[in-house]
Amino acid sequence: MSETWTYTDGDYPLPRPTDAAAMHTVAGKVVIVTGSGRGIGRGMAVHLAKGGARVVVAEWKDDLLASTVAEIEALGAECLGVPTNIMERADIDVMVGRTIERFGRVDGLINNAQTFRPLADIATVTEHDVDVFYRSGVKGTLWAMQAVHPHMAEQQWGRIVNFASSMGITGGAGFAAYNASKEAIRALTRTAAREWAMDGIVVNAIAPAAATHKGAGAQQSEGYRQFIENCPMRRQGDPEWDMGPLAWFLCSDACRYLTGHTFMADGGAFMWA
Ligand SMILES: NC(=O)c1ccc[n+]([C@@H]2O[C@H](COP(=O)([O-])OP(=O)(O)OC[C@H]3O[C@@H](n4cnc5c(N)ncnc54)[C@H](O)[C@@H]3O)[C@@H](O)[C@H]2O)c1
């Protein structure tokens, strides 16, 4: 789609939905969630499946992949597991190829996977650290967006959700390479939002704060104490019930006039940022 729309009263350029409730559903949508073996990825995948989406679980750890697939299948929902290392471009192409082979379409892509490295500050961060964050975060997100784009553009409908971080936005000390990769992902998000808007594709990012595998030990840390102190809701988010609904909205027809934005799913902790 390339022409510019003009709005005149009574001649609205986009067909208006006739059913308000139907806008808010993900039923039948085919959504790929990378890194959905555990954590926020698992929470969103399960939540979307409960809403009737057909979820593709893309994950590099076999045991984690199997557990999320089993959990979704136990709900009676349709799901496809594809072993995927998001750092390998060939794996990404297989992930999208198998999705098309199985479902004939792809409606949503959630670029959640990120491979982590130990904390390192600017003075000591290594090239290997930078490479791992960039290959899994920036390049993984970019190649996956490229792989789904022709399919979404052809159907004039697509939803892409990338993963950023409040650490990148605020410049959290000790997170040098991570912060750089997360801010690069936000730049890709805005660029794709601009380039693909007329293809019917909206592209947004989530900067989450959610309790994941880091476990009880993490709750003794200074970072956790500071977060809770700054969070009006005094708690971390739940992967399924706090992150899931946002992913649901961003993958639905209801998200039709929002693109290129970062949604802070953090209980208000970083509203100042
Ligand atoms: N948890 C938070 O509070 C928080 C805060 C800011 C940003 N984030 C972002 O949210 C996303 C999810 O974070 P999380 O806390 O759930 O992480 P997590 O470590 O709990 O889960 C990450 C998942 O991705 C998978 N994964 C890692 N590398 C992969 C690769 N190369 N290929 C395929 N799968 C891979 C892991 O096996 C795991 O299942 C990440 O992008 C993270 O940077 C999380």
Tab-separated table of C-alpha atoms and ligand atoms in Angstrom:
chain	number	residue	atom	x	y	z
A	1	MET	CA	0.000	0.000	0.000
A	2	SER	CA	1.616	3.266	-0.995
A	3	GLU	CA	-1.015	5.946	-1.509
A	4	THR	CA	-1.547	8.638	1.073
A	5	TRP	CA	-4.847	8.538	2.863
A	6	THR	CA	-7.050	11.570	3.133
A	7	TYR	CA	-9.776	11.829	5.673
A	8	THR	CA	-13.101	13.359	4.893
A	9	ASP	CA	-16.077	12.969	7.134
A	10	GLY	CA	-18.091	9.933	6.130
A	11	ASP	CA	-15.228	8.628	3.989
A	12	TYR	CA	-12.895	7.077	6.528
A	13	PRO	CA	-9.946	5.378	4.791
A	14	LEU	CA	-9.798	2.207	6.878
A	15	PRO	CA	-12.845	-0.041	7.161
A	16	ARG	CA	-14.375	0.536	10.588
A	17	PRO	CA	-14.772	-2.616	12.684
A	18	THR	CA	-18.381	-3.588	13.235
A	19	ASP	CA	-17.789	-5.634	16.388
A	20	ALA	CA	-15.984	-3.897	19.263
A	21	ALA	CA	-15.370	-7.105	21.207
A	22	ALA	CA	-13.879	-8.856	18.163
A	23	MET	CA	-11.169	-6.200	17.967
A	24	HIS	CA	-9.845	-7.312	21.320
A	25	THR	CA	-9.287	-10.940	20.483
A	26	VAL	CA	-6.245	-12.916	19.405
A	27	ALA	CA	-8.308	-16.013	18.589
A	28	GLY	CA	-6.977	-17.750	15.486
A	29	LYS	CA	-3.970	-15.442	15.150
A	30	VAL	CA	-0.624	-17.145	14.497
A	31	VAL	CA	1.977	-15.642	16.823
A	32	ILE	CA	5.670	-16.557	17.096
A	33	VAL	CA	7.154	-15.988	20.562
A	34	THR	CA	10.943	-16.309	20.740
A	35	GLY	CA	12.518	-17.435	24.009
A	36	SER	CA	9.173	-18.785	25.193
A	37	GLY	CA	10.598	-21.699	27.156
A	38	ARG	CA	10.484	-19.766	30.407
A	39	GLY	CA	10.096	-16.303	31.923
A	40	ILE	CA	8.189	-13.546	30.165
A	41	GLY	CA	8.209	-15.443	26.851
A	42	ARG	CA	6.507	-18.441	28.424
A	43	GLY	CA	4.011	-16.186	30.220
A	44	MET	CA	3.009	-14.394	27.004
A	45	ALA	CA	2.850	-17.630	24.979
A	46	VAL	CA	0.538	-19.296	27.514
A	47	HIS	CA	-1.626	-16.191	27.860
A	48	LEU	CA	-2.037	-15.827	24.088
A	49	ALA	CA	-2.841	-19.540	23.779
A	50	LYS	CA	-5.550	-19.131	26.435
A	51	GLY	CA	-6.979	-16.417	24.178
A	52	GLY	CA	-7.168	-18.864	21.267
A	53	ALA	CA	-3.989	-17.811	19.439
A	54	ARG	CA	-1.995	-20.457	17.610
A	55	VAL	CA	1.400	-20.000	19.206
A	56	VAL	CA	4.811	-20.915	17.813
A	57	VAL	CA	7.187	-21.626	20.687
A	58	ALA	CA	10.697	-20.759	19.436
A	59	GLU	CA	13.358	-21.650	21.988
A	60	TRP	CA	16.936	-22.943	21.976
A	61	LYS	CA	16.761	-25.154	25.090
A	62	ASP	CA	15.047	-28.443	24.271
A	63	ASP	CA	13.713	-29.099	27.780
A	64	LEU	CA	12.249	-25.597	28.092
A	65	LEU	CA	10.739	-25.822	24.601
A	66	ALA	CA	9.088	-29.134	25.468
A	67	SER	CA	7.677	-27.854	28.756
A	68	THR	CA	5.963	-24.797	27.247
A	69	VAL	CA	4.615	-26.836	24.325
A	70	ALA	CA	3.231	-29.414	26.796
A	71	GLU	CA	1.684	-26.665	28.926
A	72	ILE	CA	-0.070	-25.112	25.918
A	73	GLU	CA	-1.206	-28.450	24.527
A	74	ALA	CA	-2.668	-29.332	27.927
A	75	LEU	CA	-4.925	-26.289	27.500
A	76	GLY	CA	-6.250	-27.861	24.309
A	77	ALA	CA	-4.721	-25.046	22.263
A	78	GLU	CA	-2.928	-25.455	18.950
A	79	CYS	CA	0.807	-24.867	19.111
A	80	LEU	CA	4.044	-25.551	17.253
A	81	GLY	CA	7.453	-25.915	18.868
A	82	VAL	CA	10.474	-24.983	16.743
A	83	PRO	CA	14.001	-25.384	18.174
A	84	THR	CA	15.541	-21.986	17.428
A	85	ASN	CA	18.808	-20.324	18.355
A	86	ILE	CA	17.985	-16.696	17.712
A	87	MET	CA	21.699	-15.997	17.166
A	88	GLU	CA	21.628	-18.102	13.988
A	89	ARG	CA	19.998	-16.497	10.988
A	90	ALA	CA	19.399	-19.899	9.372
A	91	ASP	CA	17.417	-20.974	12.476
A	92	ILE	CA	15.268	-17.839	12.194
A	93	ASP	CA	14.445	-18.641	8.583
A	94	VAL	CA	13.496	-22.188	9.603
A	95	MET	CA	11.334	-20.786	12.449
A	96	VAL	CA	9.327	-18.659	10.039
A	97	GLY	CA	9.361	-21.300	7.287
A	98	ARG	CA	7.912	-23.970	9.572
A	99	THR	CA	5.285	-21.512	10.817
A	100	ILE	CA	4.117	-20.866	7.264
A	101	GLU	CA	4.278	-24.576	6.406
A	102	ARG	CA	2.066	-25.456	9.371
A	103	PHE	CA	-0.368	-22.530	9.532
A	104	GLY	CA	-0.060	-20.854	6.122
A	105	ARG	CA	0.380	-17.421	7.697
A	106	VAL	CA	2.067	-15.427	10.449
A	107	ASP	CA	0.199	-12.600	12.188
A	108	GLY	CA	2.404	-11.756	15.134
A	109	LEU	CA	6.102	-11.885	15.990
A	110	ILE	CA	7.263	-11.331	19.561
A	111	ASN	CA	11.050	-10.890	19.698
A	112	ASN	CA	11.495	-11.708	23.371
A	113	ALA	CA	14.616	-13.942	23.405
A	114	GLN	CA	17.870	-12.447	24.596
A	115	THR	CA	21.034	-14.290	25.585
A	116	PHE	CA	22.543	-12.826	28.720
A	117	ARG	CA	26.118	-12.303	29.885
A	118	PRO	CA	27.400	-11.478	33.379
A	119	LEU	CA	27.221	-7.814	34.347
A	120	ALA	CA	30.111	-5.726	33.022
A	121	ASP	CA	30.709	-2.008	33.109
A	122	ILE	CA	31.968	0.188	30.283
A	123	ALA	CA	35.602	-0.090	31.446
A	124	THR	CA	35.683	-3.886	31.399
A	125	VAL	CA	33.037	-5.109	28.957
A	126	THR	CA	34.507	-7.517	26.388
A	127	GLU	CA	33.990	-7.911	22.678
A	128	HIS	CA	32.460	-11.325	23.351
A	129	ASP	CA	29.846	-9.759	25.679
A	130	VAL	CA	28.952	-7.191	23.042
A	131	ASP	CA	28.755	-9.856	20.321
A	132	VAL	CA	26.412	-12.092	22.339
A	133	PHE	CA	24.020	-9.251	23.175
A	134	TYR	CA	24.067	-7.922	19.629
A	135	ARG	CA	23.716	-11.292	17.906
A	136	SER	CA	20.823	-12.445	20.082
A	137	GLY	CA	19.165	-9.077	20.654
A	138	VAL	CA	19.760	-6.670	17.792
A	139	LYS	CA	20.484	-9.053	14.909
A	140	GLY	CA	18.034	-11.713	16.128
A	141	THR	CA	15.282	-9.097	16.229
A	142	LEU	CA	16.225	-7.629	12.844
A	143	TRP	CA	16.489	-10.942	10.956
A	144	ALA	CA	13.212	-12.172	12.438
A	145	MET	CA	11.449	-8.949	11.413
A	146	GLN	CA	12.868	-9.330	7.901
A	147	ALA	CA	11.755	-12.962	7.705
A	148	VAL	CA	8.097	-12.255	8.621
A	149	HIS	CA	7.778	-9.009	6.667
A	150	PRO	CA	6.864	-10.435	3.219
A	151	HIS	CA	4.134	-12.606	4.769
A	152	MET	CA	2.649	-9.781	6.839
A	153	ALA	CA	2.880	-7.270	3.994
A	154	GLU	CA	1.107	-9.658	1.638
A	155	GLN	CA	-1.838	-9.985	4.023
A	156	GLN	CA	-1.674	-6.265	4.885
A	157	TRP	CA	-1.760	-7.129	8.568
A	158	GLY	CA	0.971	-7.775	11.070
A	159	ARG	CA	1.969	-7.136	14.654
A	160	ILE	CA	5.584	-7.048	15.842
A	161	VAL	CA	6.559	-6.706	19.493
A	162	ASN	CA	10.218	-6.215	20.413
A	163	PHE	CA	11.846	-6.288	23.826
A	164	ALA	CA	13.630	-3.290	25.321
A	165	SER	CA	14.650	-2.515	28.892
A	166	SER	CA	14.398	0.295	31.394
A	167	MET	CA	18.121	-0.333	31.992
A	168	GLY	CA	18.853	0.848	28.450
A	169	ILE	CA	16.577	3.871	28.789
A	170	THR	CA	18.038	4.957	32.128
A	171	GLY	CA	21.635	3.826	31.456
A	172	GLY	CA	21.763	1.330	34.320
A	173	ALA	CA	25.377	0.973	35.526
A	174	GLY	CA	26.988	-2.406	34.884
A	175	PHE	CA	24.762	-3.227	31.934
A	176	ALA	CA	26.948	-1.648	29.206
A	177	ALA	CA	26.495	-4.089	26.305
A	178	TYR	CA	22.964	-5.048	27.306
A	179	ASN	CA	21.857	-1.406	27.421
A	180	ALA	CA	23.393	-0.700	24.017
A	181	SER	CA	21.655	-3.697	22.440
A	182	LYS	CA	18.273	-2.841	23.982
A	183	GLU	CA	18.417	0.771	22.770
A	184	ALA	CA	19.414	-0.450	19.290
A	185	ILE	CA	16.305	-2.648	19.351
A	186	ARG	CA	14.184	0.427	20.144
A	187	ALA	CA	15.752	2.221	17.167
A	188	LEU	CA	14.880	-0.746	14.915
A	189	THR	CA	11.354	-0.689	16.327
A	190	ARG	CA	10.821	2.953	15.392
A	191	THR	CA	12.398	2.505	11.971
A	192	ALA	CA	10.302	-0.553	11.073
A	193	ALA	CA	7.194	1.214	12.409
A	194	ARG	CA	7.812	4.052	9.964
A	195	GLU	CA	8.806	1.900	6.994
A	196	TRP	CA	6.047	-0.712	7.348
A	197	ALA	CA	3.036	1.299	8.545
A	198	MET	CA	1.548	1.359	5.068
A	199	ASP	CA	1.963	-2.428	4.859
A	200	GLY	CA	-0.566	-2.734	7.694
A	201	ILE	CA	2.166	-3.700	10.164
A	202	VAL	CA	2.494	-2.054	13.554
A	203	VAL	CA	5.738	-2.397	15.487
A	204	ASN	CA	6.094	-1.639	19.185
A	205	ALA	CA	8.360	-2.509	22.081
A	206	ILE	CA	7.825	-3.554	25.689
A	207	ALA	CA	10.218	-2.567	28.468
A	208	PRO	CA	9.146	-5.019	31.179
A	209	ALA	CA	9.789	-5.516	34.852
A	210	ALA	CA	8.800	-9.052	35.707
A	211	ALA	CA	9.722	-11.705	38.211
A	212	THR	CA	11.370	-14.477	36.211
A	213	HIS	CA	13.782	-17.342	36.821
A	214	LYS	CA	16.252	-15.235	38.770
A	215	GLY	CA	14.615	-16.634	41.896
A	216	ALA	CA	14.463	-15.716	45.541
A	217	GLY	CA	18.204	-14.855	45.695
A	218	ALA	CA	17.660	-11.941	43.327
A	219	GLN	CA	15.159	-10.503	45.766
A	220	GLN	CA	17.954	-9.881	48.280
A	221	SER	CA	19.843	-7.638	45.852
A	222	GLU	CA	20.228	-3.871	46.117
A	223	GLY	CA	18.782	-3.502	42.605
A	224	TYR	CA	15.619	-5.306	43.651
A	225	ARG	CA	15.292	-3.190	46.808
A	226	GLN	CA	15.623	0.014	44.794
A	227	PHE	CA	13.103	-1.195	42.224
A	228	ILE	CA	10.478	-1.998	44.856
A	229	GLU	CA	11.102	1.347	46.561
A	230	ASN	CA	10.487	3.184	43.268
A	231	CYS	CA	7.580	1.042	42.144
A	232	PRO	CA	4.197	2.515	43.180
A	233	MET	CA	2.736	-0.999	43.073
A	234	ARG	CA	5.540	-2.378	45.268
A	235	ARG	CA	5.917	-5.558	43.265
A	236	GLN	CA	7.459	-7.024	40.113
A	237	GLY	CA	5.159	-7.930	37.256
A	238	ASP	CA	3.824	-11.400	36.612
A	239	PRO	CA	5.017	-12.862	33.278
A	240	GLU	CA	1.642	-14.318	32.384
A	241	TRP	CA	-0.893	-11.997	33.999
A	242	ASP	CA	0.898	-8.619	33.714
A	243	MET	CA	3.010	-9.045	30.538
A	244	GLY	CA	0.571	-11.388	28.768
A	245	PRO	CA	-2.321	-8.889	28.477
A	246	LEU	CA	-0.042	-6.225	26.985
A	247	ALA	CA	1.283	-8.708	24.401
A	248	TRP	CA	-2.335	-9.695	23.683
A	249	PHE	CA	-3.323	-6.071	23.038
A	250	LEU	CA	-0.247	-5.389	20.900
A	251	CYS	CA	-1.019	-8.485	18.759
A	252	SER	CA	-4.715	-7.686	18.321
A	253	ASP	CA	-6.773	-5.509	16.007
A	254	ALA	CA	-7.301	-3.125	18.926
A	255	CYS	CA	-3.699	-1.932	18.520
A	256	ARG	CA	-4.259	-0.177	15.219
A	257	TYR	CA	-3.187	3.432	15.804
A	258	LEU	CA	-0.137	2.929	17.993
A	259	THR	CA	3.226	2.181	16.424
A	260	GLY	CA	6.911	2.773	17.136
A	261	HIS	CA	6.328	3.134	20.866
A	262	THR	CA	7.875	1.574	23.939
A	263	PHE	CA	5.396	0.410	26.563
A	264	MET	CA	6.786	0.432	30.079
A	265	ALA	CA	5.205	-2.580	31.792
A	266	ASP	CA	6.697	-1.819	35.181
A	267	GLY	CA	3.995	-0.948	37.698
A	268	GLY	CA	4.912	2.727	37.216
A	269	ALA	CA	8.488	2.275	38.475
A	270	PHE	CA	10.110	4.147	35.575
A	271	MET	CA	7.367	6.658	34.778
A	272	TRP	CA	9.951	9.406	35.212
A	273	ALA	CA	12.256	7.945	32.551
B	1	LIG	N1	12.560	-9.873	33.536
B	1	LIG	C1	12.655	-8.559	33.507
B	1	LIG	O1	12.298	-7.866	34.476
B	1	LIG	C2	13.174	-7.853	32.287
B	1	LIG	C3	13.528	-6.502	32.389
B	1	LIG	C4	13.934	-5.830	31.246
B	1	LIG	C5	13.977	-6.483	30.029
B	1	LIG	N2	13.663	-7.816	29.966
B	1	LIG	C6	13.696	-8.454	28.655
B	1	LIG	O2	12.576	-9.319	28.518
B	1	LIG	C7	12.936	-10.468	27.745
B	1	LIG	C8	12.648	-11.742	28.541
B	1	LIG	O3	13.358	-11.691	29.765
B	1	LIG	P1	13.194	-12.827	30.883
B	1	LIG	O4	13.492	-12.182	32.184
B	1	LIG	O5	11.924	-13.557	30.700
B	1	LIG	O6	14.447	-13.778	30.509
B	1	LIG	P2	14.658	-15.322	30.856
B	1	LIG	O7	16.136	-15.535	30.923
B	1	LIG	O8	13.836	-15.752	32.025
B	1	LIG	O9	14.089	-16.064	29.562
B	1	LIG	C9	14.729	-15.930	28.330
B	1	LIG	C10	14.298	-17.080	27.452
B	1	LIG	O10	14.936	-16.917	26.170
B	1	LIG	C11	15.641	-18.110	25.855
B	1	LIG	N3	16.823	-17.763	25.060
B	1	LIG	C12	17.967	-17.166	25.470
B	1	LIG	N4	18.825	-17.064	24.458
B	1	LIG	C13	18.219	-17.618	23.373
B	1	LIG	C14	18.610	-17.827	22.031
B	1	LIG	N5	19.832	-17.463	21.602
B	1	LIG	N6	17.739	-18.400	21.178
B	1	LIG	C15	16.505	-18.772	21.599
B	1	LIG	N7	16.085	-18.637	22.867
B	1	LIG	C16	16.936	-18.060	23.741
B	1	LIG	C17	16.021	-18.715	27.201
B	1	LIG	O11	16.338	-20.110	27.104
B	1	LIG	C18	14.744	-18.441	27.985
B	1	LIG	O12	13.752	-19.402	27.748
B	1	LIG	C19	14.409	-10.287	27.383
B	1	LIG	O13	14.513	-9.670	26.121
B	1	LIG	C20	14.912	-9.351	28.466
B	1	LIG	O14	16.063	-8.632	28.092
B	1	LIG	C21	13.276	-8.512	31.064
